[in-house]
Short mmCIF file of N, CA, C and O in Angstrom, two decimals:
data_model
loop_
_atom_site.label_atom_id
_atom_site.label_comp_id
_atom_site.label_asym_id
_atom_site.label_seq_id
_atom_site.Cartn_x
_atom_site.Cartn_y
_atom_site.Cartn_z
N MET A 1 16.67 -7.28 6.28
CA MET A 1 17.66 -8.25 5.11
C MET A 1 17.33 -9.32 4.43
O MET A 1 17.29 -10.26 5.67
N PHE A 2 17.33 -9.57 3.32
CA PHE A 2 17.13 -11.21 2.66
C PHE A 2 18.09 -11.40 1.88
O PHE A 2 19.08 -10.90 1.81
N LYS A 3 18.58 -12.88 2.17
CA LYS A 3 19.97 -14.06 1.54
C LYS A 3 19.69 -14.76 0.88
O LYS A 3 20.18 -14.81 -0.28
N ASN A 4 17.79 -14.89 0.55
CA ASN A 4 17.22 -15.84 -0.59
C ASN A 4 17.53 -15.34 -2.05
O ASN A 4 17.22 -14.62 -2.27
N SER A 5 18.00 -15.86 -2.53
CA SER A 5 18.66 -15.58 -3.95
C SER A 5 17.22 -15.86 -5.00
O SER A 5 16.98 -15.07 -6.08
N LYS A 6 16.30 -16.25 -4.80
CA LYS A 6 14.77 -16.45 -5.14
C LYS A 6 13.73 -15.23 -4.64
O LYS A 6 13.16 -15.25 -5.37
N LYS A 7 14.03 -14.83 -4.08
CA LYS A 7 13.09 -13.13 -3.54
C LYS A 7 12.84 -12.93 -5.02
O LYS A 7 14.20 -12.19 -5.88
N LYS A 8 11.65 -12.16 -4.98
CA LYS A 8 11.81 -11.25 -6.14
C LYS A 8 11.83 -9.23 -5.59
O LYS A 8 11.42 -9.57 -4.45
N ILE A 9 12.47 -8.80 -6.45
CA ILE A 9 12.49 -7.43 -5.99
C ILE A 9 12.38 -6.52 -7.53
O ILE A 9 12.23 -7.27 -8.11
N THR A 10 12.21 -5.51 -7.25
CA THR A 10 11.54 -4.21 -8.22
C THR A 10 12.66 -3.03 -8.25
O THR A 10 12.94 -2.75 -7.01
N LEU A 11 13.02 -3.15 -9.40
CA LEU A 11 14.83 -1.83 -9.20
C LEU A 11 14.81 -1.52 -10.89
O LEU A 11 14.12 -2.06 -11.99
N GLY A 12 15.05 -0.40 -11.14
CA GLY A 12 15.45 0.20 -12.38
C GLY A 12 16.64 -0.72 -12.92
O GLY A 12 17.70 -0.55 -12.27
N VAL A 13 16.60 -0.75 -14.11
CA VAL A 13 17.94 -1.91 -14.99
C VAL A 13 17.66 -1.08 -15.94
O VAL A 13 17.08 -0.21 -16.84
N SER A 14 19.32 -0.57 -16.04
CA SER A 14 19.83 -0.17 -17.24
C SER A 14 18.92 -0.27 -18.58
O SER A 14 19.54 -2.31 -18.65
N VAL A 15 18.84 0.38 -19.72
CA VAL A 15 18.68 -0.27 -20.72
C VAL A 15 20.18 -0.85 -21.51
O VAL A 15 20.15 -2.11 -22.26
N GLN A 16 21.24 0.27 -21.18
CA GLN A 16 22.06 -0.23 -21.80
C GLN A 16 23.33 -0.83 -21.38
O GLN A 16 22.53 -1.33 -19.61
N LYS A 17 24.16 -1.68 -21.55
CA LYS A 17 24.99 -2.27 -20.66
C LYS A 17 26.77 -1.96 -20.94
O LYS A 17 27.29 -1.26 -22.06
N PHE A 18 27.25 -1.77 -19.86
CA PHE A 18 29.02 -1.41 -20.06
C PHE A 18 29.97 -1.77 -19.83
O PHE A 18 29.62 -3.19 -19.17
N GLU A 19 31.46 -2.10 -20.03
CA GLU A 19 31.84 -2.54 -20.13
C GLU A 19 33.55 -1.94 -19.08
O GLU A 19 34.18 -2.39 -18.83
N ASN A 20 33.23 -0.94 -19.47
CA ASN A 20 33.74 0.49 -18.36
C ASN A 20 32.37 1.26 -17.95
O ASN A 20 31.25 1.13 -18.29
N LYS A 21 32.88 2.02 -16.57
CA LYS A 21 32.26 2.99 -15.91
C LYS A 21 31.84 3.76 -17.22
O LYS A 21 32.14 4.71 -18.12
N PRO A 22 30.50 4.43 -17.16
CA PRO A 22 29.63 5.56 -18.33
C PRO A 22 30.46 6.08 -18.45
O PRO A 22 30.72 7.36 -16.88
N ASN A 23 31.02 7.26 -18.78
CA ASN A 23 31.53 8.49 -18.94
C ASN A 23 30.48 9.62 -19.05
O ASN A 23 30.28 10.92 -18.13
N ASN A 24 28.91 9.59 -19.78
CA ASN A 24 28.35 10.33 -19.87
C ASN A 24 26.64 9.56 -19.50
O ASN A 24 26.02 8.94 -19.94
N TRP A 25 26.37 10.21 -18.21
CA TRP A 25 25.33 9.68 -17.52
C TRP A 25 24.54 10.04 -17.63
O TRP A 25 23.41 9.39 -18.11
N LYS A 26 24.10 11.18 -18.86
CA LYS A 26 23.05 11.76 -19.16
C LYS A 26 22.16 10.63 -20.31
O LYS A 26 20.89 11.23 -20.69
N ILE A 27 23.28 9.99 -21.26
CA ILE A 27 22.60 8.56 -22.02
C ILE A 27 21.90 8.22 -21.57
O ILE A 27 21.42 7.02 -22.21
N LEU A 28 22.14 7.62 -20.58
CA LEU A 28 21.84 6.25 -19.08
C LEU A 28 20.34 6.41 -19.65
O LEU A 28 20.09 7.12 -18.72
N THR A 29 19.34 5.35 -19.81
CA THR A 29 17.92 5.17 -19.27
C THR A 29 17.75 3.78 -18.78
O THR A 29 18.69 2.79 -19.16
N TYR A 30 16.94 3.74 -18.13
CA TYR A 30 16.49 2.56 -17.38
C TYR A 30 15.26 2.25 -17.65
O TYR A 30 13.68 2.81 -18.07
N LYS A 31 15.08 1.06 -17.04
CA LYS A 31 13.55 0.00 -17.06
C LYS A 31 12.94 -0.53 -16.12
O LYS A 31 13.82 -1.16 -15.41
N ARG A 32 11.83 -0.21 -15.31
CA ARG A 32 11.69 -1.11 -13.80
C ARG A 32 11.49 -2.41 -14.38
O ARG A 32 10.91 -2.75 -15.86
N HIS A 33 12.00 -3.37 -13.70
CA HIS A 33 12.03 -4.94 -13.76
C HIS A 33 11.86 -5.86 -12.52
O HIS A 33 12.11 -4.80 -11.17
N ILE A 34 10.76 -6.48 -12.48
CA ILE A 34 10.93 -7.48 -11.13
C ILE A 34 12.07 -8.61 -11.43
O ILE A 34 11.69 -9.35 -12.43
N ILE A 35 12.85 -8.65 -10.33
CA ILE A 35 13.85 -9.89 -10.77
C ILE A 35 14.03 -10.36 -9.67
O ILE A 35 13.95 -9.70 -8.47
N THR A 36 14.92 -11.51 -9.38
CA THR A 36 15.26 -12.56 -8.71
C THR A 36 16.66 -11.88 -7.77
O THR A 36 17.13 -11.29 -9.31
N ILE A 37 16.64 -12.03 -6.54
CA ILE A 37 18.41 -11.52 -6.83
C ILE A 37 19.58 -12.30 -7.15
O ILE A 37 20.70 -11.40 -7.85
N GLU A 38 18.89 -13.74 -7.91
CA GLU A 38 20.02 -14.06 -8.44
C GLU A 38 19.81 -13.83 -9.98
O GLU A 38 21.03 -13.43 -10.63
N GLU A 39 19.01 -13.12 -10.93
CA GLU A 39 19.18 -12.53 -11.72
C GLU A 39 19.82 -10.96 -11.57
O GLU A 39 20.22 -10.73 -12.70
N LEU A 40 19.64 -10.62 -10.50
CA LEU A 40 20.10 -8.86 -10.64
C LEU A 40 21.79 -9.24 -10.75
O LEU A 40 22.18 -8.44 -11.23
N ILE A 41 22.04 -10.00 -9.97
CA ILE A 41 23.62 -10.73 -9.69
C ILE A 41 24.25 -10.35 -11.49
O ILE A 41 25.24 -9.80 -11.74
N SER A 42 23.30 -11.35 -11.78
CA SER A 42 23.92 -11.71 -13.32
C SER A 42 23.71 -10.23 -14.31
O SER A 42 24.39 -10.26 -14.95
N LEU A 43 22.64 -9.63 -14.02
CA LEU A 43 22.45 -8.26 -14.24
C LEU A 43 24.00 -7.47 -14.46
O LEU A 43 24.57 -6.44 -15.36
N ILE A 44 24.03 -7.38 -13.14
CA ILE A 44 25.04 -6.15 -13.08
C ILE A 44 26.50 -7.34 -13.49
O ILE A 44 27.33 -5.99 -13.89
N CYS A 45 26.84 -8.42 -13.38
CA CYS A 45 27.33 -9.23 -14.23
C CYS A 45 27.77 -8.55 -15.57
O CYS A 45 28.75 -8.65 -15.90
N LYS A 46 26.89 -8.58 -16.65
CA LYS A 46 26.88 -8.23 -17.71
C LYS A 46 27.10 -6.80 -18.06
O LYS A 46 27.13 -6.30 -18.78
N GLY A 47 26.82 -5.74 -16.66
CA GLY A 47 27.18 -4.25 -16.90
C GLY A 47 26.53 -3.47 -17.34
O GLY A 47 26.51 -2.47 -17.72
N HIS A 48 25.15 -4.44 -16.92
CA HIS A 48 23.91 -2.44 -16.38
C HIS A 48 24.19 -1.87 -15.07
O HIS A 48 24.19 -2.95 -14.05
N CYS A 49 24.20 -1.44 -14.97
CA CYS A 49 23.68 -0.34 -14.13
C CYS A 49 22.11 -0.20 -13.26
O CYS A 49 21.37 -0.69 -14.48
N ILE A 50 22.21 -0.35 -12.21
CA ILE A 50 20.69 -0.15 -11.27
C ILE A 50 20.00 1.02 -10.74
O ILE A 50 21.34 2.14 -10.57
N CYS A 51 18.80 1.04 -10.38
CA CYS A 51 18.22 2.57 -9.51
C CYS A 51 17.31 1.92 -9.42
O CYS A 51 16.88 0.86 -9.44
N GLN A 52 17.02 2.33 -8.16
CA GLN A 52 16.27 2.72 -7.49
C GLN A 52 14.27 2.81 -8.25
O GLN A 52 14.87 2.82 -9.49
N ASN A 53 13.26 2.55 -7.93
CA ASN A 53 11.82 3.16 -8.52
C ASN A 53 11.70 4.45 -8.07
O ASN A 53 11.24 4.76 -7.34
N PHE A 54 11.49 4.98 -9.59
CA PHE A 54 10.95 6.48 -9.36
C PHE A 54 9.30 6.35 -10.09
O PHE A 54 9.30 5.58 -11.14
N LYS A 55 8.70 7.64 -9.86
CA LYS A 55 7.44 7.18 -10.60
C LYS A 55 7.47 7.76 -11.93
O LYS A 55 8.68 9.13 -11.84
N THR A 56 7.63 7.70 -13.01
CA THR A 56 7.86 7.92 -14.14
C THR A 56 6.58 8.23 -15.13
O THR A 56 5.54 7.42 -15.37
N ALA A 57 6.64 9.02 -16.11
CA ALA A 57 5.80 9.00 -16.96
C ALA A 57 5.99 7.98 -18.25
O ALA A 57 4.90 7.35 -18.82
N SER A 58 6.56 7.43 -18.41
CA SER A 58 7.06 6.01 -19.52
C SER A 58 7.31 5.27 -19.50
O SER A 58 8.29 5.44 -17.66
N GLU A 59 7.88 4.30 -19.71
CA GLU A 59 8.32 2.88 -19.45
C GLU A 59 9.60 3.13 -18.96
O GLU A 59 10.23 2.49 -18.44
N ILE A 60 10.51 3.98 -20.20
CA ILE A 60 11.47 4.38 -19.93
C ILE A 60 12.28 5.31 -19.65
O ILE A 60 11.72 6.30 -19.67
N PHE A 61 12.74 5.51 -18.07
CA PHE A 61 13.36 6.82 -18.05
C PHE A 61 14.73 7.49 -17.81
O PHE A 61 15.40 5.74 -17.80
N GLY A 62 15.15 8.31 -17.96
CA GLY A 62 16.17 8.69 -17.52
C GLY A 62 16.72 9.77 -16.34
O GLY A 62 16.11 9.72 -15.49
N LEU A 63 17.99 10.14 -16.71
CA LEU A 63 18.49 10.77 -15.06
C LEU A 63 17.59 12.18 -14.82
O LEU A 63 16.95 12.42 -13.48
N ARG A 64 17.08 12.37 -15.84
CA ARG A 64 15.80 13.60 -14.98
C ARG A 64 14.81 13.17 -14.38
O ARG A 64 14.08 14.11 -13.61
N GLU A 65 14.29 12.00 -14.94
CA GLU A 65 13.81 11.40 -13.78
C GLU A 65 13.31 11.03 -12.39
O GLU A 65 13.13 11.06 -11.57
N LYS A 66 14.81 10.86 -12.13
CA LYS A 66 15.49 10.30 -11.36
C LYS A 66 15.75 11.53 -10.14
O LYS A 66 17.20 11.75 -9.93
N THR A 67 14.62 12.25 -9.54
CA THR A 67 14.56 13.06 -7.99
C THR A 67 14.07 12.14 -7.00
O THR A 67 13.52 11.46 -6.83
N ILE A 68 14.04 12.58 -6.17
CA ILE A 68 13.67 12.79 -4.33
C ILE A 68 12.20 12.55 -4.79
O ILE A 68 11.28 11.93 -4.03
N ALA A 69 12.03 14.07 -5.83
CA ALA A 69 10.15 14.12 -5.93
C ALA A 69 9.80 13.05 -6.27
O ALA A 69 8.41 12.61 -5.74
N ASN A 70 10.23 12.57 -7.81
CA ASN A 70 9.84 11.15 -7.67
C ASN A 70 9.96 9.89 -7.29
O ASN A 70 9.67 8.62 -8.03
N PHE A 71 10.58 9.81 -6.50
CA PHE A 71 10.91 8.57 -5.41
C PHE A 71 9.50 7.67 -5.17
O PHE A 71 8.66 8.18 -4.56
N ASP A 72 9.53 6.78 -5.72
CA ASP A 72 8.52 5.39 -5.52
C ASP A 72 8.74 5.00 -4.18
O ASP A 72 7.84 5.09 -3.28
N PHE A 73 9.62 3.61 -4.30
CA PHE A 73 9.89 2.59 -3.39
C PHE A 73 11.21 2.47 -3.14
O PHE A 73 11.60 2.22 -5.15
N ALA A 74 11.70 1.66 -2.90
CA ALA A 74 13.11 0.56 -2.85
C ALA A 74 12.85 -0.60 -2.08
O ALA A 74 12.12 -0.59 -0.86
N ASP A 75 13.48 -1.48 -2.68
CA ASP A 75 13.42 -3.01 -2.08
C ASP A 75 15.07 -3.26 -1.32
O ASP A 75 15.10 -4.12 -1.14
N CYS A 76 15.55 -2.20 -1.79
CA CYS A 76 16.87 -2.30 -1.14
C CYS A 76 17.89 -1.00 -1.14
O CYS A 76 17.21 0.10 -1.00
N VAL A 77 18.52 -1.22 -0.64
CA VAL A 77 19.59 0.05 -0.11
C VAL A 77 21.17 -0.22 -0.82
O VAL A 77 21.67 -1.18 -0.55
N ILE A 78 21.35 0.54 -1.19
CA ILE A 78 23.11 0.32 -2.16
C ILE A 78 23.56 1.37 -1.96
O ILE A 78 23.59 2.36 -1.62
N LEU A 79 25.01 1.00 -1.52
CA LEU A 79 25.90 1.89 -0.91
C LEU A 79 27.15 1.82 -1.13
O LEU A 79 27.66 0.34 -1.70
N ASP A 80 27.86 2.89 -1.29
CA ASP A 80 29.00 2.67 -2.66
C ASP A 80 30.37 2.80 -1.23
O ASP A 80 29.48 3.91 -0.29
N ILE A 81 31.03 1.78 -1.10
CA ILE A 81 32.41 2.39 -0.30
C ILE A 81 33.87 2.98 -1.73
O ILE A 81 33.81 1.99 -2.81
N ASP A 82 34.11 4.09 -1.32
CA ASP A 82 34.79 4.14 -2.24
C ASP A 82 36.35 4.98 -1.11
O ASP A 82 36.01 5.33 -0.49
N ASP A 83 37.12 4.66 -2.02
CA ASP A 83 38.41 5.10 -1.70
C ASP A 83 39.08 4.27 -0.27
O ASP A 83 39.43 5.16 0.88
N THR A 84 38.34 3.31 0.13
CA THR A 84 39.31 2.52 1.74
C THR A 84 40.26 1.68 1.47
O THR A 84 40.73 1.72 0.64
N PHE A 85 40.75 1.91 2.93
CA PHE A 85 42.06 0.82 2.49
C PHE A 85 41.75 -0.20 2.75
O PHE A 85 43.15 -0.96 2.39
N LEU A 86 40.84 -0.97 2.93
CA LEU A 86 40.51 -2.23 3.01
C LEU A 86 40.22 -2.72 1.46
O LEU A 86 38.73 -2.25 0.82
N PRO A 87 40.64 -3.91 0.91
CA PRO A 87 39.82 -4.18 -0.10
C PRO A 87 38.56 -4.97 0.11
O PRO A 87 38.35 -5.20 1.44
N MET A 88 37.58 -5.39 -0.87
CA MET A 88 36.65 -5.70 -0.75
C MET A 88 36.48 -6.73 0.19
O MET A 88 35.78 -6.73 1.21
N ASN A 89 37.43 -7.69 0.19
CA ASN A 89 36.80 -9.26 0.41
C ASN A 89 37.53 -8.68 2.09
O ASN A 89 36.75 -9.40 3.21
N ASP A 90 38.20 -8.45 2.72
CA ASP A 90 38.61 -7.96 3.75
C ASP A 90 37.46 -7.33 4.52
O ASP A 90 37.55 -7.66 5.95
N PHE A 91 37.36 -6.10 3.41
CA PHE A 91 36.09 -5.20 4.29
C PHE A 91 34.59 -6.67 4.50
O PHE A 91 34.02 -6.16 5.94
N TYR A 92 34.64 -7.24 3.80
CA TYR A 92 33.82 -8.39 3.79
C TYR A 92 33.64 -9.05 4.98
O TYR A 92 32.87 -9.06 5.79
N LEU A 93 34.69 -9.41 5.22
CA LEU A 93 35.15 -10.58 6.35
C LEU A 93 34.96 -10.21 7.70
O LEU A 93 34.97 -10.56 8.67
N SER A 94 35.23 -8.47 7.59
CA SER A 94 35.27 -7.57 9.10
C SER A 94 33.93 -7.53 9.40
O SER A 94 33.74 -6.99 10.88
N LEU A 95 33.10 -7.68 8.57
CA LEU A 95 31.24 -7.05 9.03
C LEU A 95 30.97 -8.59 9.84
O LEU A 95 31.19 -9.76 9.35
N LYS A 96 29.94 -8.00 11.07
CA LYS A 96 29.50 -9.26 11.85
C LYS A 96 28.17 -10.13 10.76
O LYS A 96 27.78 -9.06 9.57
N ASP A 97 27.91 -10.75 11.02
CA ASP A 97 27.00 -11.59 9.84
C ASP A 97 25.70 -10.53 10.18
O ASP A 97 25.03 -10.59 8.99
N GLU A 98 25.22 -10.25 10.74
CA GLU A 98 24.06 -9.80 10.46
C GLU A 98 24.57 -8.27 9.98
O GLU A 98 23.18 -7.80 9.33
N HIS A 99 24.91 -7.64 9.68
CA HIS A 99 25.65 -6.60 8.79
C HIS A 99 26.13 -7.01 7.49
O HIS A 99 26.42 -6.06 6.85
N LYS A 100 26.80 -7.86 7.18
CA LYS A 100 26.59 -8.43 5.88
C LYS A 100 25.70 -7.88 4.30
O LYS A 100 24.81 -8.55 4.80
N PRO A 101 25.92 -7.30 3.60
CA PRO A 101 25.20 -7.18 2.82
C PRO A 101 24.50 -8.72 1.85
O PRO A 101 25.43 -9.70 1.60
N THR A 102 23.28 -8.49 1.06
CA THR A 102 23.00 -9.41 0.01
C THR A 102 23.81 -9.99 -1.18
O THR A 102 23.99 -10.81 -1.20
N ILE A 103 24.30 -8.51 -1.29
CA ILE A 103 25.19 -8.81 -2.73
C ILE A 103 26.50 -7.91 -2.42
O ILE A 103 26.23 -6.72 -2.14
N ILE A 104 27.43 -8.20 -2.57
CA ILE A 104 28.94 -6.98 -2.86
C ILE A 104 29.44 -7.21 -3.73
O ILE A 104 29.70 -8.55 -4.15
N TYR A 105 29.87 -6.23 -4.43
CA TYR A 105 30.89 -6.56 -5.74
C TYR A 105 31.77 -5.31 -5.91
O TYR A 105 31.80 -3.53 -5.33
N THR A 106 32.82 -5.27 -6.22
CA THR A 106 34.09 -4.33 -7.08
C THR A 106 33.52 -3.00 -8.30
O THR A 106 32.69 -3.97 -8.85
N THR A 107 33.75 -2.01 -7.86
CA THR A 107 32.74 -1.31 -9.25
C THR A 107 33.74 -1.18 -10.21
O THR A 107 35.00 -1.50 -10.09
N TYR A 108 33.72 -0.40 -11.34
CA TYR A 108 34.74 -0.44 -12.76
C TYR A 108 35.60 0.58 -12.16
O TYR A 108 36.86 0.58 -12.87
N SER A 109 35.34 1.55 -11.22
CA SER A 109 36.69 2.09 -10.58
C SER A 109 37.63 1.85 -9.72
O SER A 109 38.74 2.60 -9.28
N ASN A 110 37.34 0.28 -9.14
CA ASN A 110 38.12 -0.10 -8.51
C ASN A 110 39.29 -0.69 -8.57
O ASN A 110 39.85 -0.51 -9.41
N ILE A 111 40.84 -0.41 -7.88
CA ILE A 111 41.88 -0.42 -8.29
C ILE A 111 42.47 -1.09 -6.46
O ILE A 111 42.82 -0.53 -5.73
N ASP A 112 42.38 -2.71 -6.70
CA ASP A 112 42.37 -3.17 -5.72
C ASP A 112 44.37 -2.64 -4.86
O ASP A 112 45.27 -2.65 -5.58
N ASN A 113 44.15 -2.75 -3.47
CA ASN A 113 45.02 -2.19 -2.68
C ASN A 113 45.19 -0.49 -3.22
O ASN A 113 46.35 -0.52 -2.07
N ILE A 114 44.77 -0.20 -3.96
CA ILE A 114 45.22 1.38 -4.19
C ILE A 114 44.21 1.93 -3.96
O ILE A 114 44.16 3.15 -3.11
N ASN A 115 42.95 2.01 -4.64
CA ASN A 115 41.83 2.32 -4.82
C ASN A 115 40.26 1.72 -4.89
O ASN A 115 39.43 1.59 -5.46
N ASN A 116 40.61 0.81 -3.64
CA ASN A 116 39.06 -0.15 -3.55
C ASN A 116 37.98 0.77 -3.00
O ASN A 116 37.56 1.77 -2.15
N ARG A 117 36.98 0.32 -3.98
CA ARG A 117 35.64 0.89 -4.46
C ARG A 117 34.83 -0.55 -4.52
O ARG A 117 34.82 -1.10 -5.92
N PHE A 118 34.06 -0.11 -3.83
CA PHE A 118 32.85 -1.42 -4.12
C PHE A 118 31.35 -0.83 -3.24
O PHE A 118 31.19 0.06 -3.04
N ARG A 119 30.11 -2.06 -4.02
CA ARG A 119 29.19 -1.84 -3.77
C ARG A 119 28.54 -2.68 -2.85
O ARG A 119 28.77 -3.59 -2.73
N LEU A 120 27.95 -2.31 -1.90
CA LEU A 120 26.67 -3.18 -1.24
C LEU A 120 25.49 -3.02 -1.31
O LEU A 120 25.07 -2.13 -1.24
N ILE A 121 24.87 -3.59 -1.06
CA ILE A 121 23.35 -4.25 -1.41
C ILE A 121 22.66 -5.03 -0.43
O ILE A 121 22.82 -5.86 -0.01
N TYR A 122 21.88 -4.14 0.10
CA TYR A 122 20.65 -4.89 1.14
C TYR A 122 19.89 -4.87 0.59
O TYR A 122 19.33 -3.97 0.36
N VAL A 123 19.09 -5.92 0.56
CA VAL A 123 17.99 -6.09 0.20
C VAL A 123 17.14 -6.36 1.54
O VAL A 123 17.21 -7.35 1.95
N PHE A 124 15.80 -5.70 1.65
CA PHE A 124 14.69 -5.84 3.13
C PHE A 124 13.68 -6.75 2.27
O PHE A 124 13.81 -6.72 1.23
N ASN A 125 13.14 -7.32 3.26
CA ASN A 125 11.73 -8.05 3.23
C ASN A 125 10.76 -7.09 2.80
O ASN A 125 9.49 -7.76 2.32
N GLU A 126 10.81 -6.02 3.66
CA GLU A 126 9.70 -4.98 2.98
C GLU A 126 10.14 -3.84 2.01
O GLU A 126 11.15 -3.57 2.40
N PRO A 127 9.00 -3.17 1.44
CA PRO A 127 9.97 -2.12 0.37
C PRO A 127 9.69 -0.41 1.09
O PRO A 127 9.37 -0.55 2.50
N ILE A 128 10.90 0.52 1.22
CA ILE A 128 10.82 1.16 1.96
C ILE A 128 10.21 2.47 0.84
O ILE A 128 10.25 2.77 -0.45
N ARG A 129 8.69 3.02 1.33
CA ARG A 129 8.18 3.89 0.50
C ARG A 129 8.51 5.28 1.07
O ARG A 129 7.80 6.00 0.08
N SER A 130 9.06 5.89 2.26
CA SER A 130 9.39 7.23 2.70
C SER A 130 10.20 7.22 2.05
O SER A 130 11.71 6.86 2.50
N ASN A 131 10.39 8.43 1.56
CA ASN A 131 12.06 8.92 0.81
C ASN A 131 12.66 9.59 1.70
O ASN A 131 13.87 9.46 2.01
N GLU A 132 11.96 10.19 2.75
CA GLU A 132 12.61 10.49 4.16
C GLU A 132 13.25 9.87 4.26
O GLU A 132 14.57 9.43 4.68
N TYR A 133 12.58 7.78 5.02
CA TYR A 133 13.35 6.93 5.79
C TYR A 133 14.18 6.72 4.54
O TYR A 133 15.61 6.32 5.37
N TYR A 134 14.32 6.33 3.52
CA TYR A 134 15.10 5.92 2.41
C TYR A 134 16.50 6.38 2.44
O TYR A 134 17.58 6.50 2.88
N LEU A 135 16.38 8.37 2.96
CA LEU A 135 17.38 9.29 2.53
C LEU A 135 17.83 8.96 3.87
O LEU A 135 19.78 9.49 3.73
N SER A 136 17.28 8.84 4.88
CA SER A 136 18.12 8.79 6.28
C SER A 136 18.97 7.29 6.31
O SER A 136 19.62 7.50 7.01
N LEU A 137 18.59 6.72 5.73
CA LEU A 137 19.67 4.70 5.43
C LEU A 137 20.95 5.46 4.74
O LEU A 137 22.01 4.92 4.75
N ILE A 138 20.96 6.03 3.69
CA ILE A 138 21.69 6.60 2.58
C ILE A 138 22.93 7.23 2.68
O ILE A 138 23.86 7.81 2.20
N HIS A 139 21.90 8.48 3.44
CA HIS A 139 22.72 9.61 4.21
C HIS A 139 23.34 9.59 5.45
O HIS A 139 23.43 11.13 5.72
N ILE A 140 24.23 8.95 5.62
CA ILE A 140 24.37 9.27 6.86
C ILE A 140 25.70 9.34 6.95
O ILE A 140 27.07 9.17 6.19
N SER A 141 26.09 9.75 8.06
CA SER A 141 27.74 10.42 8.12
C SER A 141 28.64 9.10 8.36
O SER A 141 28.72 8.20 9.05
N GLU A 142 30.10 9.60 7.93
CA GLU A 142 30.92 8.59 7.66
C GLU A 142 31.46 7.54 8.92
O GLU A 142 31.53 6.73 9.23
N PRO A 143 31.30 8.24 10.32
CA PRO A 143 31.77 7.67 11.45
C PRO A 143 30.53 6.66 11.76
O PRO A 143 30.51 5.81 12.39
N THR A 144 29.34 7.12 12.14
CA THR A 144 27.80 6.67 12.21
C THR A 144 27.74 5.21 10.44
O THR A 144 27.84 4.44 11.33
N ARG A 145 28.00 5.64 9.53
CA ARG A 145 27.88 4.17 8.57
C ARG A 145 29.11 3.26 8.94
O ARG A 145 28.09 2.45 9.21
N LEU A 146 30.04 3.72 9.36
CA LEU A 146 31.49 2.25 9.64
C LEU A 146 30.36 1.89 10.59
O LEU A 146 30.39 0.12 11.05
N GLN A 147 29.91 2.61 12.06
CA GLN A 147 29.52 1.31 12.83
C GLN A 147 27.89 0.97 12.44
O GLN A 147 27.81 0.03 13.02
N LEU A 148 27.04 1.46 11.41
CA LEU A 148 26.00 0.57 11.04
C LEU A 148 26.32 -0.24 10.10
O LEU A 148 26.09 -1.18 10.23
N ILE A 149 27.85 -0.75 9.86
CA ILE A 149 27.68 -2.01 8.33
C ILE A 149 28.07 -2.80 9.39
O ILE A 149 28.84 -2.82 9.85
#
């Protein structure tokens, strides 16, 4: 995992930005960018959505191209924590240092102390190129996930 804010990573970044959670995911389009972690934080704060890297026919791509078959690589793993009893800050403080994410932030659906929802982004030193390995990281059962985080 990487904590250096100047490290360059490659991600799909939404062309559109939002002030609220998007209602219609079908209109969302992405473009691949090479950015620093610092730039990623700025884009998230401005309301852009992010996704992994997919093999696409054009520079701008949408939901149709975001498939397992089109998975290209990932420089990070993105985990959503939904409906937990712990607020984000308490959750973060409960993690061992080696399990703390590179970035953590609340999502648009978060309601503090009622409906705690946040996202963890773990940036890795090397890209994940196998979709099977990537899937094994993001599709962990709840009890196991809590042990790994």
